Coordinates of C-alpha atoms in Angstrom, one line a residue:
M21 CA -119.8 15.4 -1.8
Q22 CA -123.7 15.2 -2.1
I23 CA -123.6 15.6 -5.9
A24 CA -120.7 12.4 -6.1
D25 CA -123.2 10.4 -4.0
C26 CA -126.2 11.3 -6.3
R27 CA -124.3 10.4 -9.3
L28 CA -123.3 7.4 -8.0
Q29 CA -126.0 6.3 -7.2
I30 CA -127.5 7.1 -10.2
G31 CA -124.8 5.4 -12.4
L32 CA -125.5 2.1 -10.1
R33 CA -129.5 2.3 -10.8
M34 CA -128.4 2.6 -14.7
A35 CA -125.9 -0.2 -14.3
L36 CA -128.7 -2.2 -13.0
M37 CA -131.6 -1.3 -15.0
A38 CA -129.0 -2.6 -18.1
L39 CA -128.1 -5.6 -16.2
V40 CA -131.8 -6.4 -15.9
A41 CA -132.8 -5.2 -19.8
V42 CA -130.0 -7.7 -20.4
L43 CA -131.4 -10.1 -18.8
A44 CA -134.5 -9.7 -19.7
T45 CA -134.2 -9.9 -23.7
G46 CA -131.6 -12.8 -23.5
V47 CA -132.8 -16.0 -23.1
V48 CA -130.7 -17.9 -20.1
R49 CA -130.3 -21.2 -20.6
A50 CA -129.0 -24.0 -18.0
E51 CA -127.2 -27.3 -19.2
T52 CA -128.1 -30.2 -17.5
I53 CA -124.7 -32.0 -16.5
D54 CA -126.1 -34.9 -14.7
R55 CA -129.6 -35.9 -12.7
V56 CA -129.4 -37.0 -9.5
L57 CA -132.1 -39.9 -9.0
A58 CA -131.2 -41.0 -5.3
V59 CA -129.5 -40.5 -2.4
V60 CA -128.5 -43.6 -0.3
A61 CA -126.5 -43.1 2.9
G62 CA -125.2 -39.9 1.6
Q63 CA -124.2 -41.3 -1.4
L64 CA -125.4 -39.9 -4.9
I65 CA -127.0 -42.3 -7.5
T66 CA -126.6 -40.5 -11.2
L67 CA -128.5 -40.9 -14.4
T68 CA -125.0 -41.6 -15.6
D69 CA -124.6 -44.4 -12.7
V70 CA -127.9 -46.2 -13.8
T71 CA -127.1 -46.0 -17.8
A72 CA -123.3 -47.2 -16.9
A73 CA -124.3 -50.0 -14.9
A74 CA -126.7 -50.8 -17.3
D75 CA -124.7 -50.7 -20.7
L76 CA -121.6 -52.4 -18.7
G77 CA -124.1 -55.4 -18.0
L78 CA -123.2 -54.7 -14.4
Q79 CA -127.4 -54.2 -13.8
T80 CA -130.0 -55.6 -15.7
S81 CA -133.7 -54.3 -15.9
D82 CA -134.7 -57.9 -16.1
G83 CA -137.3 -56.8 -18.6
A84 CA -139.1 -54.1 -16.8
A85 CA -141.3 -51.6 -17.9
D86 CA -139.0 -48.8 -16.8
P87 CA -135.5 -49.9 -16.8
V88 CA -134.2 -47.0 -15.6
R89 CA -136.2 -47.8 -12.0
A90 CA -135.4 -51.1 -12.2
V91 CA -131.2 -50.5 -12.5
L92 CA -132.0 -48.0 -10.2
N93 CA -133.6 -50.0 -7.3
K94 CA -130.5 -52.5 -7.7
L95 CA -127.8 -49.7 -7.3
I96 CA -130.0 -48.3 -4.3
D97 CA -129.5 -51.8 -2.8
R98 CA -126.3 -52.1 -4.0
E99 CA -125.2 -48.9 -1.9
L100 CA -127.2 -50.5 1.2
V101 CA -125.4 -53.8 1.0
L102 CA -121.9 -51.5 0.5
A103 CA -122.6 -49.5 3.7
E104 CA -123.0 -52.5 5.8
V105 CA -120.1 -54.2 4.3
D106 CA -117.6 -51.2 5.3
R107 CA -119.0 -51.2 8.7
Y108 CA -117.9 -55.4 8.8
A109 CA -114.8 -54.9 6.5
P110 CA -115.0 -58.7 5.1
A111 CA -111.5 -59.9 3.5
E112 CA -110.5 -58.1 0.4
P113 CA -111.2 -60.1 -3.1
T114 CA -107.7 -60.8 -4.4
T115 CA -106.2 -58.8 -7.7
E116 CA -106.7 -61.6 -9.8
A117 CA -110.2 -62.0 -9.0
V118 CA -110.8 -58.3 -9.8
S119 CA -109.3 -59.1 -13.0
A120 CA -111.3 -62.2 -13.8
E121 CA -114.5 -60.1 -13.4
I122 CA -113.1 -57.1 -15.9
V123 CA -112.4 -60.1 -18.2
R124 CA -116.2 -61.2 -17.6
V125 CA -117.5 -57.5 -18.4
R126 CA -115.2 -57.4 -21.3
Q127 CA -116.7 -60.7 -22.9
R128 CA -119.7 -58.9 -22.8
F129 CA -118.8 -56.8 -26.0
A130 CA -118.0 -58.0 -29.3
S131 CA -114.7 -56.1 -29.4
A132 CA -112.6 -54.4 -27.3
A133 CA -113.4 -50.8 -29.1
D134 CA -117.1 -51.6 -28.2
F135 CA -116.0 -51.8 -24.8
D136 CA -114.0 -48.6 -24.4
L137 CA -116.9 -47.1 -26.5
A138 CA -119.2 -48.1 -23.4
L139 CA -117.0 -47.0 -20.7
A140 CA -116.6 -43.3 -22.7
R141 CA -120.5 -43.6 -22.8
S142 CA -120.8 -44.4 -19.0
G143 CA -118.0 -41.4 -18.5
I144 CA -115.9 -43.8 -16.1
D145 CA -113.0 -45.7 -16.7
E146 CA -111.2 -48.8 -16.3
P147 CA -109.7 -48.1 -12.8
H148 CA -113.3 -46.7 -11.9
L149 CA -114.4 -50.0 -13.0
R150 CA -112.1 -51.9 -11.4
E151 CA -113.0 -50.5 -8.1
T152 CA -116.9 -50.9 -8.4
L153 CA -115.9 -55.1 -9.1
R154 CA -114.0 -55.0 -6.4
Q155 CA -117.1 -53.7 -4.4
D156 CA -119.1 -56.2 -5.5
L157 CA -116.9 -59.0 -4.7
R158 CA -116.4 -57.7 -1.1
M159 CA -120.8 -57.9 -1.3
R160 CA -121.0 -61.1 -2.7
A161 CA -118.3 -62.3 0.6
Y162 CA -120.2 -60.6 2.9
L163 CA -123.6 -62.1 1.9
D164 CA -121.9 -65.4 1.5
Q165 CA -120.7 -65.1 5.1
R166 CA -123.8 -63.8 6.7
F167 CA -126.5 -66.0 4.5
S168 CA -125.6 -69.5 4.5
A169 CA -125.3 -70.4 0.7
T170 CA -126.6 -74.2 1.6
T171 CA -129.9 -73.1 2.9
N172 CA -133.1 -73.4 0.6
R173 CA -134.3 -69.7 2.6
R174 CA -131.2 -67.9 1.7
P175 CA -133.5 -65.8 -0.7
D176 CA -135.9 -64.9 1.5
A177 CA -133.6 -64.3 4.5
V178 CA -132.0 -61.6 1.9
D179 CA -134.9 -60.1 0.9
E180 CA -136.1 -59.5 4.4
W181 CA -132.4 -58.2 5.3
M182 CA -132.7 -55.9 2.6
A183 CA -136.1 -54.8 3.5
S184 CA -135.0 -53.8 7.1
L185 CA -132.0 -51.9 5.3
R186 CA -134.2 -49.8 3.1
R187 CA -136.4 -48.9 5.8
R188 CA -133.1 -47.6 8.0
G189 CA -130.9 -46.7 5.3
G190 CA -132.1 -43.2 4.8
V191 CA -133.0 -43.5 1.0
V192 CA -134.0 -40.4 -0.6
D193 CA -135.7 -41.5 -4.0
L194 CA -136.2 -38.4 -6.3
Y195 CA -136.3 -40.6 -9.8
L196 CA -140.2 -39.6 -11.4
A197 CA -140.6 -42.0 -14.5
G198 CA -140.8 -39.7 -17.3
R199 CA -138.6 -36.3 -16.4

């Protein structure tokens, strides 16, 4: 019985040494699928999200020196507002309103093929885009309801509110330019 145990231990050691040798001589490659840039209220914002928002014209970088940072900041704000919208549940936009937004996005492209290519490149499909646009319409309705559109103080009030959301919103910003 002891001889069998010794042989088993020797066999296990040899297998372990062989595995270490294979790993030491071979190059182990990891493929990056996507990069998490931020976590907002438990929701991930990835590099793919930033690229898709920019490619589809849903968010702009406004000529910023770091376009990824500019769009990421807008997506962070979007997630914070969306969390508030979900808490207060404004009226749902009509199917027609969402369809009109889809048409507006499509019109940003020279052809249907360019639009389809942008969707494919960003890894989202039309139902995902439709849901994103539905959420955007809900957020607009919420902001219009919360902040009177007739006052000239609205931009300042929205900025103050956004700053308070950022302070209490559980934002983990992981983006480092150039990485």
